[in-house]
Amino acid sequence: MIKYINKIHNRDSSTFLRNLPDDSVNLIVTSPPYADKRKRYYGSVHPKNYVEWFVPIADELHRVLKSNGSFILNIKEHPRDGERDTYVLELILELKKRGWYWIEEYCWYKKNSFPGKWPNRFRDSWERCLHFSKQKDFEMFQDAVKVPIGDWAEKRFKSLSENDFKRHVSSTNGSLGRNVSNWLDRKRVYPHNVIVLEEERYLSNGLSDEGNNVPNLIEFATVCHNKNHSAAFPIELPSWFILLLTKEDDIVLDPFIGSGTTAVAALLLNRNYIGIEKNKEFAQSARAEILELLKQKKKDAKTKQENFS
Amino acid sequence: MIKYINKIHNRDSSTFLRNLPDDSVNLIVTSPPYADKRKRYYGSVHPKNYVEWFVPIADELHRVLKSNGSFILNIKEHPRDGERDTYVLELILELKKRGWYWIEEYCWYKKNSFPGKWPNRFRDSWERCLHFSKQKDFEMFQDAVKVPIGDWAEKRFKSLSENDFKRHVSSTNGSLGRNVSNWLDRKRVYPHNVIVLEEERYLSNGLSDEGNNVPNLIEFATVCHNKNHSAAFPIELPSWFILLLTKEDDIVLDPFIGSGTTAVAALLLNRNYIGIEKNKEFAQSARAEILELLKQKKKDAKTKQENFS
DNA sequence: GTTCCGCATGAATCGATAG
DNA sequence: ACTATCGATTCATGCGGAA
């Protein structure tokens, strides 16, 4: 097993997964090629064939996942011929038949969705994050993803909305000070099943003194900050599930890792990764990015040590 | 037909709908009894039987809907035995077999979701709003639901120092007029398929001078404000779809109208309604609420007239 | 060093046109 | 009839250059 860990494998998941032993991975998180998209890199999977293409892979994933592990599938069906396609619904039903439990459907709310205007629909700004498991009692570390409390306190004054403004006018009647102090001792609560990614949350996780044993999140937040936020699969998304569903030194598998986002997230959170990527250019770029990250980590560690001595 | 309009019918939809003529309704919007919930009022529909219970009703709805009309189904499957149930997925597939087009799945993001804590899941804060139609080219009035631009407030208030902000707060101090003028010079854009309800948005719709012929929205917003926001089906939700999918004097049908929310929304937006409610107490309370609203409307109209003369 | 303005750019979708 | 390509549409975000 150890020979597969912390590597990007330039192979096809539908065959490569057979190499991995049973019950060896703590978390699978992936954003597979959507039907009929990314043709250039993956070859088209027609929506009609999507379920039958995915099912054998899902069977292998079920085999390699530890019994208390989780499988997070980020996906969203596209419109086809004016309607939403149904292959994701069919996939869920099929995976259940194959022995997966469908625990939850998280809604990833993407505020910066692609622009456009059409007569029959608005912009699509959410995707499904389907949570499957092998057992009903899987591992979940809810404290690791706590968020700063509440609606209006979430936004600083820089992002003060009109809504908040009005509430000030009517209720606090001009006494701003109290509100500011609310900020400083903000309480942290459990999130819900709508995921709205905000860097600040991660930063505050890292800076928290509540002892939620999340390592290196200051560096983590910095890296996040530098990354391209309009990316398809922003690092915050796998990070959130890695924090929620694994502990340090666990193994995270991404069978369609693309440019390596899941691996970077795992490394930054001190987890091990196994990345599989069919496309050669993607695999290479993933490896390059990971090397870069490791260099940066070493440098940071050195700097820290020098500052102490 | 006219004898059914603008009434709450204390009947069972599964039989009463047969009275309505073909192609007579512009919009159906409803939040049906969820499987195994609201037992007290509806009698339990077991999840296993949910699809077969709903399908005959859906067939009737298909018949009475105008060919360019829409059907909005607000629903969310509950967890059962640790998993999300699949009856909603199965219902979508079945309705498609019955001739409905599944145009879109809107995500209704409920920020004030029901509290609770469980070891294997977070609080459920979104529901599906499934959009079905009879044709692929249905009526849609996107301009009616435009929203203030995302970062307008942010940019605007970022430039103010804290002192400026304080002054702003104290000077306005409950005088709505100042706020209104702020609203007017906000740019407005099309929304996306995640619905986050905020009263202020509707208020701004009503005050807008962009001529989106939405009447009486000041009253509307006032009523909203007085309503209980933790209610299962807040008035903003049907209102949003009524604005999006009908024009004035159109007919809106809710086959499970409960305490009358959809009717109130329709009236406030100058649409006609047909409400069906099996439960006697709910039907009566719906009628009472509508009467109250009509009284209020008359009084407002009178006051307005006196002010002019 | 900051803040601000302008601009390019995205896992997009529809409808029309062409092969 | 079915597939492939292109143009038009739209807005949140990060970046670079300027004040």
PDB file of C-alpha atoms in Angstrom, chain B residues 135-246:
ATOM      1  CA  GLN B 135     -43.589  22.658 -22.926  1.00  0.00           C
ATOM      2  CA  LYS B 136     -40.015  23.684 -23.247  1.00  0.00           C
ATOM      3  CA  ASP B 137     -41.007  27.234 -24.070  1.00  0.00           C
ATOM      4  CA  PHE B 138     -42.959  28.355 -21.053  1.00  0.00           C
ATOM      5  CA  GLU B 139     -43.567  31.902 -19.884  1.00  0.00           C
ATOM      6  CA  MET B 140     -40.854  33.478 -17.756  1.00  0.00           C
ATOM      7  CA  PHE B 141     -40.574  37.118 -16.687  1.00  0.00           C
ATOM      8  CA  GLN B 142     -37.033  37.356 -15.484  1.00  0.00           C
ATOM      9  CA  ASP B 143     -36.999  41.114 -15.089  1.00  0.00           C
ATOM     10  CA  ALA B 144     -39.578  40.882 -12.316  1.00  0.00           C
ATOM     11  CA  VAL B 145     -37.156  39.200  -9.920  1.00  0.00           C
ATOM     12  CA  LYS B 146     -33.970  41.130 -10.576  1.00  0.00           C
ATOM     13  CA  VAL B 147     -31.892  41.706  -7.460  1.00  0.00           C
ATOM     14  CA  PRO B 148     -29.472  44.379  -6.308  1.00  0.00           C
ATOM     15  CA  ILE B 149     -25.985  43.740  -7.590  1.00  0.00           C
ATOM     16  CA  GLY B 150     -23.863  41.532  -5.381  1.00  0.00           C
ATOM     17  CA  ASP B 151     -21.025  43.691  -4.228  1.00  0.00           C
ATOM     18  CA  TRP B 152     -22.688  47.039  -4.519  1.00  0.00           C
ATOM     19  CA  ALA B 153     -23.090  47.525  -0.805  1.00  0.00           C
ATOM     20  CA  GLU B 154     -19.612  46.272  -0.199  1.00  0.00           C
ATOM     21  CA  LYS B 155     -17.944  48.723  -2.538  1.00  0.00           C
ATOM     22  CA  ARG B 156     -20.195  51.474  -1.412  1.00  0.00           C
ATOM     23  CA  PHE B 157     -19.621  51.113   2.283  1.00  0.00           C
ATOM     24  CA  LYS B 158     -16.013  50.136   2.112  1.00  0.00           C
ATOM     25  CA  SER B 159     -15.204  53.667   1.128  1.00  0.00           C
ATOM     26  CA  LEU B 160     -16.869  55.053   4.222  1.00  0.00           C
ATOM     27  CA  SER B 161     -14.817  55.336   7.336  1.00  0.00           C
ATOM     28  CA  GLU B 162     -16.265  54.166  10.586  1.00  0.00           C
ATOM     29  CA  ASN B 163     -17.136  57.707  11.569  1.00  0.00           C
ATOM     30  CA  ASP B 164     -18.817  58.339   8.290  1.00  0.00           C
ATOM     31  CA  PHE B 165     -20.740  55.201   8.800  1.00  0.00           C
ATOM     32  CA  LYS B 166     -21.855  56.266  12.260  1.00  0.00           C
ATOM     33  CA  ARG B 167     -22.972  59.594  10.949  1.00  0.00           C
ATOM     34  CA  HIS B 168     -24.838  57.840   8.230  1.00  0.00           C
ATOM     35  CA  VAL B 169     -26.602  55.662  10.746  1.00  0.00           C
ATOM     36  CA  SER B 170     -27.604  58.465  13.056  1.00  0.00           C
ATOM     37  CA  SER B 171     -28.726  60.776  10.319  1.00  0.00           C
ATOM     38  CA  THR B 172     -31.020  58.249   8.770  1.00  0.00           C
ATOM     39  CA  ASN B 173     -32.119  56.852  12.100  1.00  0.00           C
ATOM     40  CA  GLY B 174     -35.373  55.333  11.097  1.00  0.00           C
ATOM     41  CA  SER B 175     -36.174  57.646   8.261  1.00  0.00           C
ATOM     42  CA  LEU B 176     -36.809  55.250   5.500  1.00  0.00           C
ATOM     43  CA  GLY B 177     -36.676  57.921   2.847  1.00  0.00           C
ATOM     44  CA  ARG B 178     -32.935  58.126   2.818  1.00  0.00           C
ATOM     45  CA  ASN B 179     -32.636  54.410   2.432  1.00  0.00           C
ATOM     46  CA  VAL B 180     -35.064  54.384  -0.405  1.00  0.00           C
ATOM     47  CA  SER B 181     -32.952  56.776  -2.365  1.00  0.00           C
ATOM     48  CA  ASN B 182     -29.999  54.499  -1.824  1.00  0.00           C
ATOM     49  CA  TRP B 183     -32.030  51.661  -3.157  1.00  0.00           C
ATOM     50  CA  LEU B 184     -32.912  53.436  -6.310  1.00  0.00           C
ATOM     51  CA  ASP B 185     -29.413  53.939  -7.574  1.00  0.00           C
ATOM     52  CA  ARG B 186     -28.475  50.353  -7.065  1.00  0.00           C
ATOM     53  CA  LYS B 187     -27.866  48.420 -10.170  1.00  0.00           C
ATOM     54  CA  ARG B 188     -29.956  45.312 -10.495  1.00  0.00           C
ATOM     55  CA  VAL B 189     -28.996  42.022 -12.072  1.00  0.00           C
ATOM     56  CA  TYR B 190     -30.609  38.708 -12.786  1.00  0.00           C
ATOM     57  CA  PRO B 191     -30.645  36.255  -9.906  1.00  0.00           C
ATOM     58  CA  HIS B 192     -29.382  32.687 -10.079  1.00  0.00           C
ATOM     59  CA  ASN B 193     -30.907  29.355  -9.183  1.00  0.00           C
ATOM     60  CA  VAL B 194     -30.095  29.594  -5.490  1.00  0.00           C
ATOM     61  CA  ILE B 195     -32.900  31.470  -3.768  1.00  0.00           C
ATOM     62  CA  VAL B 196     -31.887  33.373  -0.663  1.00  0.00           C
ATOM     63  CA  LEU B 197     -34.885  35.262   0.581  1.00  0.00           C
ATOM     64  CA  GLU B 198     -34.370  38.785   1.777  1.00  0.00           C
ATOM     65  CA  GLU B 199     -37.240  41.141   2.331  1.00  0.00           C
ATOM     66  CA  GLU B 200     -35.315  44.155   1.228  1.00  0.00           C
ATOM     67  CA  ARG B 201     -34.987  42.799  -2.240  1.00  0.00           C
ATOM     68  CA  TYR B 202     -38.713  42.716  -2.682  1.00  0.00           C
ATOM     69  CA  LEU B 203     -39.024  46.170  -1.247  1.00  0.00           C
ATOM     70  CA  SER B 204     -36.570  47.438  -3.797  1.00  0.00           C
ATOM     71  CA  ASN B 205     -38.505  45.723  -6.538  1.00  0.00           C
ATOM     72  CA  GLY B 206     -41.564  47.653  -5.547  1.00  0.00           C
ATOM     73  CA  LEU B 207     -39.798  50.971  -5.376  1.00  0.00           C
ATOM     74  CA  SER B 208     -37.865  50.542  -8.535  1.00  0.00           C
ATOM     75  CA  ASP B 209     -38.524  52.940 -11.355  1.00  0.00           C
ATOM     76  CA  GLU B 210     -37.387  50.519 -13.990  1.00  0.00           C
ATOM     77  CA  GLY B 211     -41.000  49.801 -14.840  1.00  0.00           C
ATOM     78  CA  ASN B 212     -41.231  46.141 -14.126  1.00  0.00           C
ATOM     79  CA  ASN B 213     -44.944  46.601 -13.473  1.00  0.00           C
ATOM     80  CA  VAL B 214     -44.992  44.987 -10.060  1.00  0.00           C
ATOM     81  CA  PRO B 215     -47.737  46.595  -8.060  1.00  0.00           C
ATOM     82  CA  ASN B 216     -48.286  47.122  -4.384  1.00  0.00           C
ATOM     83  CA  LEU B 217     -44.979  45.793  -3.257  1.00  0.00           C
ATOM     84  CA  ILE B 218     -44.680  48.278  -0.479  1.00  0.00           C
ATOM     85  CA  GLU B 219     -47.728  46.817   1.138  1.00  0.00           C
ATOM     86  CA  PHE B 220     -46.381  43.435   0.239  1.00  0.00           C
ATOM     87  CA  ALA B 221     -43.127  43.999   2.015  1.00  0.00           C
ATOM     88  CA  THR B 222     -44.967  45.282   5.044  1.00  0.00           C
ATOM     89  CA  VAL B 223     -47.035  42.156   5.248  1.00  0.00           C
ATOM     90  CA  CYS B 224     -43.958  40.023   4.822  1.00  0.00           C
ATOM     91  CA  HIS B 225     -42.339  41.811   7.643  1.00  0.00           C
ATOM     92  CA  ASN B 226     -45.196  41.018   9.955  1.00  0.00           C
ATOM     93  CA  LYS B 227     -45.239  37.365   9.087  1.00  0.00           C
ATOM     94  CA  ASN B 228     -43.517  34.655  11.006  1.00  0.00           C
ATOM     95  CA  HIS B 229     -40.270  33.944   9.264  1.00  0.00           C
ATOM     96  CA  SER B 230     -39.586  30.565  10.705  1.00  0.00           C
ATOM     97  CA  ALA B 231     -42.765  29.326   9.031  1.00  0.00           C
ATOM     98  CA  ALA B 232     -42.484  26.289   6.827  1.00  0.00           C
ATOM     99  CA  PHE B 233     -43.456  28.119   3.660  1.00  0.00           C
ATOM    100  CA  PRO B 234     -42.699  31.838   3.958  1.00  0.00           C
ATOM    101  CA  ILE B 235     -44.633  34.118   1.683  1.00  0.00           C
ATOM    102  CA  GLU B 236     -41.504  35.218  -0.110  1.00  0.00           C
ATOM    103  CA  LEU B 237     -41.089  31.842  -1.723  1.00  0.00           C
ATOM    104  CA  PRO B 238     -44.371  31.609  -3.665  1.00  0.00           C
ATOM    105  CA  SER B 239     -44.092  35.336  -4.299  1.00  0.00           C
ATOM    106  CA  TRP B 240     -40.777  34.900  -6.041  1.00  0.00           C
ATOM    107  CA  PHE B 241     -42.134  32.269  -8.379  1.00  0.00           C
ATOM    108  CA  ILE B 242     -45.375  34.169  -8.960  1.00  0.00           C
ATOM    109  CA  LEU B 243     -43.382  37.198 -10.031  1.00  0.00           C
ATOM    110  CA  LEU B 244     -41.136  35.060 -12.211  1.00  0.00           C
ATOM    111  CA  LEU B 245     -43.766  32.915 -13.880  1.00  0.00           C
ATOM    112  CA  THR B 246     -47.012  34.885 -14.099  1.00  0.00           C
TER     113      THR B 246
END
